[in-house]
């Protein structure tokens, strides 16, 4: 009941702010209610979200995060993502979305699970906010973390890659399973970051489910950090030490049709790692 009252209060607050902003207020309010219900109930939307401008979709995302905070905690990082048109967008990573290798993850009853081999880095210092070159950025990354991301496919097929819809529903991000952190030595240079970042995902019978080398977008990891940082700063958000940045998928996202044990292996210029998890 307490959580329900919080949701109603936040929706009411959102209604007031949306109404004071633009003519898209009604669409934004409707989108928030639909996105919140779909995310909390882990149920695919029955119809598309209302059409939104990107600025309104960001407001919906912010209110969605406010509603999820009692269960998912505060902001722990951000993810660099993109829509069908290639336009960059960011999703928010909350504390309780993260779990460690060996975790058992529960599928949603009414939406498919999308699994990605993720390149994740940890911010070493708030000085990253002032870094405007790749060399300066490299000095502010303290760790690379092997990670597997699991998303709920909550959008209807026609909106699955729509930038505004993805922002509004926060990409459907549900879990990030982390392996042992790989320390980035202070002596590392930009050239080192141009090395191999490769990953494989295996199901319990040893069959390869997904694999790749480098980000699927072809972007250099440091360039991806720079783009994400700049995107966040346009929204008035600044990074701090310890923030986790998901830079994108290594290899294609997949929707496993079987449950059970999965294992991911990672190779980076800073060492290798593995992540083990189970889908139920």
CSV table of C-alpha atoms in Angstrom, one decimal:
chain,number,residue,atom,x,y,z
A,1,UNK,CA,0.0,0.0,0.0
A,2,UNK,CA,2.9,2.4,0.8
A,3,UNK,CA,4.5,1.8,-2.5
A,4,UNK,CA,1.1,2.2,-4.3
A,5,UNK,CA,0.6,5.6,-2.5
A,6,UNK,CA,4.1,6.6,-3.6
A,7,UNK,CA,3.3,5.7,-7.2
A,8,UNK,CA,0.0,7.7,-7.2
A,9,UNK,CA,1.8,10.7,-5.6
A,10,UNK,CA,4.5,10.6,-8.2
A,11,UNK,CA,2.0,10.3,-11.0
A,12,UNK,CA,0.1,13.3,-9.6
A,13,UNK,CA,3.3,15.3,-9.4
A,14,UNK,CA,4.3,14.3,-12.9
A,15,UNK,CA,0.8,15.4,-14.1
A,16,UNK,CA,1.3,18.9,-12.8
A,17,UNK,CA,4.8,19.3,-14.2
A,18,UNK,CA,3.8,17.9,-17.6
A,19,UNK,CA,0.8,20.1,-17.8
A,20,UNK,CA,2.9,23.2,-17.1
A,21,UNK,CA,5.3,22.3,-19.9
A,22,UNK,CA,3.9,21.7,-23.4
A,23,UNK,CA,0.9,20.6,-25.3
A,24,UNK,CA,2.4,17.1,-25.2
A,25,UNK,CA,1.6,16.9,-21.5
A,26,UNK,CA,-1.3,14.5,-21.8
A,27,UNK,CA,0.7,12.1,-24.0
A,28,UNK,CA,3.6,12.2,-21.5
A,29,UNK,CA,1.4,11.5,-18.6
A,30,UNK,CA,-0.2,8.6,-20.4
A,31,UNK,CA,3.2,7.3,-21.4
A,32,UNK,CA,4.4,7.4,-17.8
A,33,UNK,CA,1.4,5.5,-16.5
A,34,UNK,CA,1.8,2.8,-19.2
A,35,UNK,CA,5.6,2.5,-18.8
A,36,UNK,CA,5.4,2.3,-15.1
A,37,UNK,CA,2.7,-0.5,-15.2
A,38,UNK,CA,4.7,-2.4,-17.8
A,39,UNK,CA,8.0,-2.2,-16.0
A,40,UNK,CA,6.6,-3.0,-12.5
A,41,UNK,CA,4.4,-5.9,-13.8
A,42,UNK,CA,7.0,-7.0,-16.3
A,43,UNK,CA,4.3,-7.2,-18.9
A,44,UNK,CA,4.7,-6.3,-22.6
A,45,UNK,CA,2.6,-3.3,-23.6
A,46,UNK,CA,-0.5,-4.2,-25.5
A,47,UNK,CA,-0.3,-1.1,-27.7
A,48,UNK,CA,2.4,1.5,-28.6
A,49,UNK,CA,3.3,4.3,-26.2
A,50,UNK,CA,2.1,7.7,-27.3
A,51,UNK,CA,4.4,9.6,-29.7
A,52,UNK,CA,6.7,11.8,-27.7
A,53,UNK,CA,9.4,14.4,-28.4
A,54,UNK,CA,12.7,13.3,-27.0
A,55,UNK,CA,12.6,16.0,-24.4
A,56,UNK,CA,9.3,14.7,-23.1
A,57,UNK,CA,10.5,11.1,-23.2
A,58,UNK,CA,13.4,12.1,-20.9
A,59,UNK,CA,11.0,13.6,-18.4
A,60,UNK,CA,9.0,10.4,-18.5
A,61,UNK,CA,12.2,8.4,-17.9
A,62,UNK,CA,13.1,10.6,-14.9
A,63,UNK,CA,9.7,10.1,-13.3
A,64,UNK,CA,9.9,6.3,-14.0
A,65,UNK,CA,13.2,6.2,-12.1
A,66,UNK,CA,11.6,8.1,-9.2
A,67,UNK,CA,9.0,5.4,-9.0
A,68,UNK,CA,11.4,2.6,-9.2
A,69,UNK,CA,13.8,4.0,-6.6
A,70,UNK,CA,12.1,2.4,-3.5
A,71,UNK,CA,12.7,-1.1,-4.9
A,72,UNK,CA,15.7,-0.5,-7.2
A,73,UNK,CA,17.7,2.1,-5.2
A,74,UNK,CA,19.5,5.2,-6.4
A,75,UNK,CA,21.3,5.9,-9.7
A,76,UNK,CA,24.5,3.8,-10.0
A,77,UNK,CA,25.4,4.6,-13.6
A,78,UNK,CA,24.2,5.1,-17.1
A,79,UNK,CA,24.1,3.2,-20.4
A,80,UNK,CA,24.9,4.4,-23.9
A,81,UNK,CA,22.3,3.2,-26.3
A,82,UNK,CA,20.9,4.0,-29.7
A,83,UNK,CA,17.6,3.8,-31.6
A,84,UNK,CA,16.8,2.7,-35.1
A,85,UNK,CA,18.0,6.0,-36.6
A,86,UNK,CA,21.4,5.7,-34.9
A,87,UNK,CA,20.6,8.6,-32.6
A,88,UNK,CA,22.4,8.3,-29.2
A,89,UNK,CA,20.3,7.9,-26.1
A,90,UNK,CA,21.0,7.0,-22.5
A,91,UNK,CA,19.3,4.7,-20.0
A,92,UNK,CA,19.7,4.8,-16.3
A,93,UNK,CA,21.2,2.1,-14.2
A,94,UNK,CA,19.9,1.7,-10.6
A,95,UNK,CA,21.7,0.1,-7.7
A,96,UNK,CA,19.6,-3.0,-7.4
A,97,UNK,CA,19.7,-3.8,-11.1
A,98,UNK,CA,23.2,-5.2,-10.4
A,99,UNK,CA,24.0,-8.7,-9.2
A,100,UNK,CA,27.1,-10.8,-9.1
A,101,UNK,CA,28.2,-13.8,-11.1
A,102,UNK,CA,26.3,-17.0,-10.1
A,103,UNK,CA,22.9,-15.3,-9.8
A,104,UNK,CA,19.7,-16.9,-10.9
A,105,UNK,CA,17.5,-14.5,-12.9
A,106,UNK,CA,13.8,-14.8,-13.3
A,107,UNK,CA,12.2,-14.3,-16.6
A,108,UNK,CA,9.1,-12.1,-17.0
A,109,UNK,CA,6.0,-14.1,-17.6
A,110,UNK,CA,4.7,-11.8,-20.4
A,111,UNK,CA,7.8,-10.5,-22.2
A,112,UNK,CA,10.9,-12.0,-23.8
A,113,UNK,CA,14.3,-11.7,-22.2
A,114,UNK,CA,17.0,-10.1,-24.3
A,115,UNK,CA,20.6,-10.9,-23.2
A,116,UNK,CA,23.7,-8.8,-24.1
A,117,UNK,CA,27.4,-9.2,-23.5
A,118,UNK,CA,28.1,-5.7,-22.1
A,119,UNK,CA,31.2,-3.6,-22.0
A,120,UNK,CA,31.1,-1.9,-18.6
A,121,UNK,CA,33.6,0.5,-17.1
A,122,UNK,CA,33.9,2.3,-13.7
A,123,UNK,CA,34.6,6.0,-13.3
A,124,UNK,CA,37.6,6.6,-11.2
A,125,UNK,CA,37.2,10.3,-10.5
A,126,UNK,CA,34.8,13.2,-11.0
A,127,UNK,CA,37.6,14.8,-13.1
A,128,UNK,CA,36.1,12.8,-16.0
A,129,UNK,CA,33.6,15.6,-16.3
A,130,UNK,CA,36.3,18.0,-17.4
A,131,UNK,CA,38.1,15.5,-19.7
A,132,UNK,CA,37.7,16.5,-23.3
A,133,UNK,CA,40.2,14.2,-25.0
A,134,UNK,CA,40.5,10.4,-25.2
A,135,UNK,CA,43.8,10.5,-23.3
A,136,UNK,CA,42.2,12.6,-20.5
A,137,UNK,CA,39.3,10.2,-20.3
A,138,UNK,CA,41.6,7.1,-20.2
A,139,UNK,CA,43.2,8.5,-17.0
A,140,UNK,CA,39.8,8.6,-15.3
A,141,UNK,CA,38.6,5.0,-15.9
A,142,UNK,CA,39.6,2.7,-13.0
A,143,UNK,CA,38.1,-0.6,-13.9
A,144,UNK,CA,36.6,-2.7,-16.7
A,145,UNK,CA,33.9,-5.2,-15.6
A,146,UNK,CA,32.8,-8.3,-17.5
A,147,UNK,CA,29.0,-8.0,-17.5
A,148,UNK,CA,25.9,-9.6,-19.0
A,149,UNK,CA,22.8,-7.4,-19.3
A,150,UNK,CA,19.2,-8.8,-19.4
A,151,UNK,CA,16.4,-6.6,-20.6
A,152,UNK,CA,12.6,-7.2,-20.7
A,153,UNK,CA,11.2,-6.6,-24.1
A,154,UNK,CA,8.3,-4.4,-23.0
A,155,UNK,CA,7.6,-2.4,-26.2
A,156,UNK,CA,5.4,-3.5,-29.1
A,157,UNK,CA,7.4,-4.6,-32.2
A,158,UNK,CA,6.8,-1.4,-34.1
A,159,UNK,CA,8.4,0.6,-31.3
A,160,UNK,CA,11.2,-1.7,-30.3
A,161,UNK,CA,13.9,0.6,-31.7
A,162,UNK,CA,12.0,3.9,-31.4
A,163,UNK,CA,14.3,6.3,-29.6
A,164,UNK,CA,11.6,8.2,-27.6
A,165,UNK,CA,9.9,4.9,-26.6
A,166,UNK,CA,13.2,3.3,-25.5
A,167,UNK,CA,14.0,6.4,-23.4
A,168,UNK,CA,10.6,6.5,-21.8
A,169,UNK,CA,10.7,2.8,-20.7
A,170,UNK,CA,14.4,3.0,-19.9
A,171,UNK,CA,15.3,0.4,-22.5
A,172,UNK,CA,13.6,-2.3,-20.4
A,173,UNK,CA,16.9,-2.8,-18.5
A,174,UNK,CA,16.3,-5.4,-15.7
A,175,UNK,CA,19.5,-7.0,-14.6
A,176,UNK,CA,23.3,-6.6,-15.0
A,177,UNK,CA,25.3,-9.6,-13.8
A,178,UNK,CA,28.9,-8.6,-13.0
A,179,UNK,CA,32.1,-10.6,-13.0
A,180,UNK,CA,35.4,-9.8,-11.2
A,181,UNK,CA,36.5,-6.3,-11.9
A,182,UNK,CA,39.6,-5.8,-14.1
A,183,UNK,CA,41.8,-3.0,-12.8
A,184,UNK,CA,43.0,-0.5,-15.5
A,185,UNK,CA,46.6,0.4,-14.7
A,186,UNK,CA,47.4,4.1,-14.5
A,187,UNK,CA,50.0,3.6,-17.2
A,188,UNK,CA,47.4,2.6,-19.8
A,189,UNK,CA,47.3,4.7,-22.9
A,190,UNK,CA,44.7,5.5,-25.6
A,191,UNK,CA,46.4,2.9,-27.8
A,192,UNK,CA,45.8,0.2,-25.2
A,193,UNK,CA,42.1,0.9,-25.4
A,194,UNK,CA,42.2,0.1,-29.1
A,195,UNK,CA,43.0,-3.5,-28.2
A,196,UNK,CA,40.7,-6.5,-28.4
A,197,UNK,CA,37.5,-6.5,-26.4
A,198,UNK,CA,35.9,-9.9,-27.2
A,199,UNK,CA,33.2,-12.0,-25.5
A,200,UNK,CA,31.3,-15.3,-26.0
A,201,UNK,CA,28.0,-16.4,-24.4
A,202,UNK,CA,27.5,-20.2,-24.0
A,203,UNK,CA,24.4,-22.1,-22.9
A,204,UNK,CA,24.6,-25.1,-20.7
A,205,UNK,CA,25.3,-27.6,-23.5
A,206,UNK,CA,28.3,-25.6,-24.6
A,207,UNK,CA,26.6,-24.1,-27.7
A,208,UNK,CA,27.6,-20.5,-28.5
A,209,UNK,CA,24.6,-18.3,-28.2
A,210,UNK,CA,26.3,-15.0,-29.1
A,211,UNK,CA,29.8,-13.7,-29.6
A,212,UNK,CA,31.6,-10.6,-30.8
A,213,UNK,CA,34.8,-8.5,-30.9
A,214,UNK,CA,34.5,-4.9,-30.1
A,215,UNK,CA,31.3,-2.9,-29.7
A,216,UNK,CA,28.6,-3.8,-32.2
A,217,UNK,CA,28.5,-0.1,-33.2
A,218,UNK,CA,32.2,-0.2,-34.1
A,219,UNK,CA,32.9,2.6,-31.7
A,220,UNK,CA,36.1,2.8,-29.7
A,221,UNK,CA,35.3,2.3,-26.0
A,222,UNK,CA,36.9,5.7,-25.0
A,223,UNK,CA,34.9,7.5,-27.7
A,224,UNK,CA,31.8,5.8,-26.4
A,225,UNK,CA,32.6,7.1,-22.9
A,226,UNK,CA,33.1,10.6,-24.3
A,227,UNK,CA,29.8,10.5,-26.2
A,228,UNK,CA,27.9,9.3,-23.2
A,229,UNK,CA,29.4,11.9,-20.9
A,230,UNK,CA,28.5,14.7,-23.4
A,231,UNK,CA,25.0,13.4,-23.8
A,232,UNK,CA,24.5,13.3,-20.0
A,233,UNK,CA,26.0,16.8,-19.6
A,234,UNK,CA,23.4,18.2,-22.0
A,235,UNK,CA,20.8,16.9,-19.5
A,236,UNK,CA,22.6,18.6,-16.6
A,237,UNK,CA,24.0,15.3,-15.3
A,238,UNK,CA,27.6,14.9,-14.2
A,239,UNK,CA,29.5,11.7,-13.3
A,240,UNK,CA,31.1,10.9,-10.0
A,241,UNK,CA,33.7,8.4,-8.8
A,242,UNK,CA,32.3,4.9,-8.8
A,243,UNK,CA,29.7,5.4,-11.5
A,244,UNK,CA,29.3,2.5,-13.8
A,245,UNK,CA,29.0,3.2,-17.6
A,246,UNK,CA,27.6,0.6,-19.9
A,247,UNK,CA,29.1,1.4,-23.3
A,248,UNK,CA,27.2,-1.1,-25.5
A,249,UNK,CA,27.0,-4.7,-26.5
A,250,UNK,CA,29.9,-6.9,-27.7
A,251,UNK,CA,28.1,-9.1,-30.2
A,252,UNK,CA,24.4,-9.2,-31.0
A,253,UNK,CA,21.7,-9.3,-28.4
A,254,UNK,CA,19.9,-12.6,-28.2
A,255,UNK,CA,16.7,-14.0,-26.8
A,256,UNK,CA,17.5,-17.4,-25.4
A,257,UNK,CA,14.6,-19.9,-25.9
A,258,UNK,CA,15.9,-22.2,-23.1
A,259,UNK,CA,16.4,-21.8,-19.4
A,260,UNK,CA,19.2,-23.0,-17.3
A,261,UNK,CA,22.9,-22.2,-16.9
A,262,UNK,CA,24.7,-19.7,-19.1
A,263,UNK,CA,28.4,-18.7,-19.1
A,264,UNK,CA,30.0,-15.7,-20.7
A,265,UNK,CA,33.8,-15.3,-21.2
A,266,UNK,CA,35.5,-12.0,-21.8
A,267,UNK,CA,38.9,-10.9,-23.2
A,268,UNK,CA,40.1,-7.4,-22.8
A,269,UNK,CA,43.5,-5.5,-22.9
A,270,UNK,CA,43.3,-5.6,-19.1
A,271,UNK,CA,42.8,-9.3,-18.6
A,272,UNK,CA,40.0,-11.8,-19.0
A,273,UNK,CA,36.9,-12.6,-17.0
A,274,UNK,CA,33.8,-14.7,-16.9
A,275,UNK,CA,30.2,-14.4,-15.8
A,276,UNK,CA,27.9,-17.3,-14.8
A,277,UNK,CA,24.1,-17.0,-14.4
A,278,UNK,CA,21.0,-18.9,-14.8
A,279,UNK,CA,17.6,-18.1,-16.3
A,280,UNK,CA,14.5,-19.5,-14.8
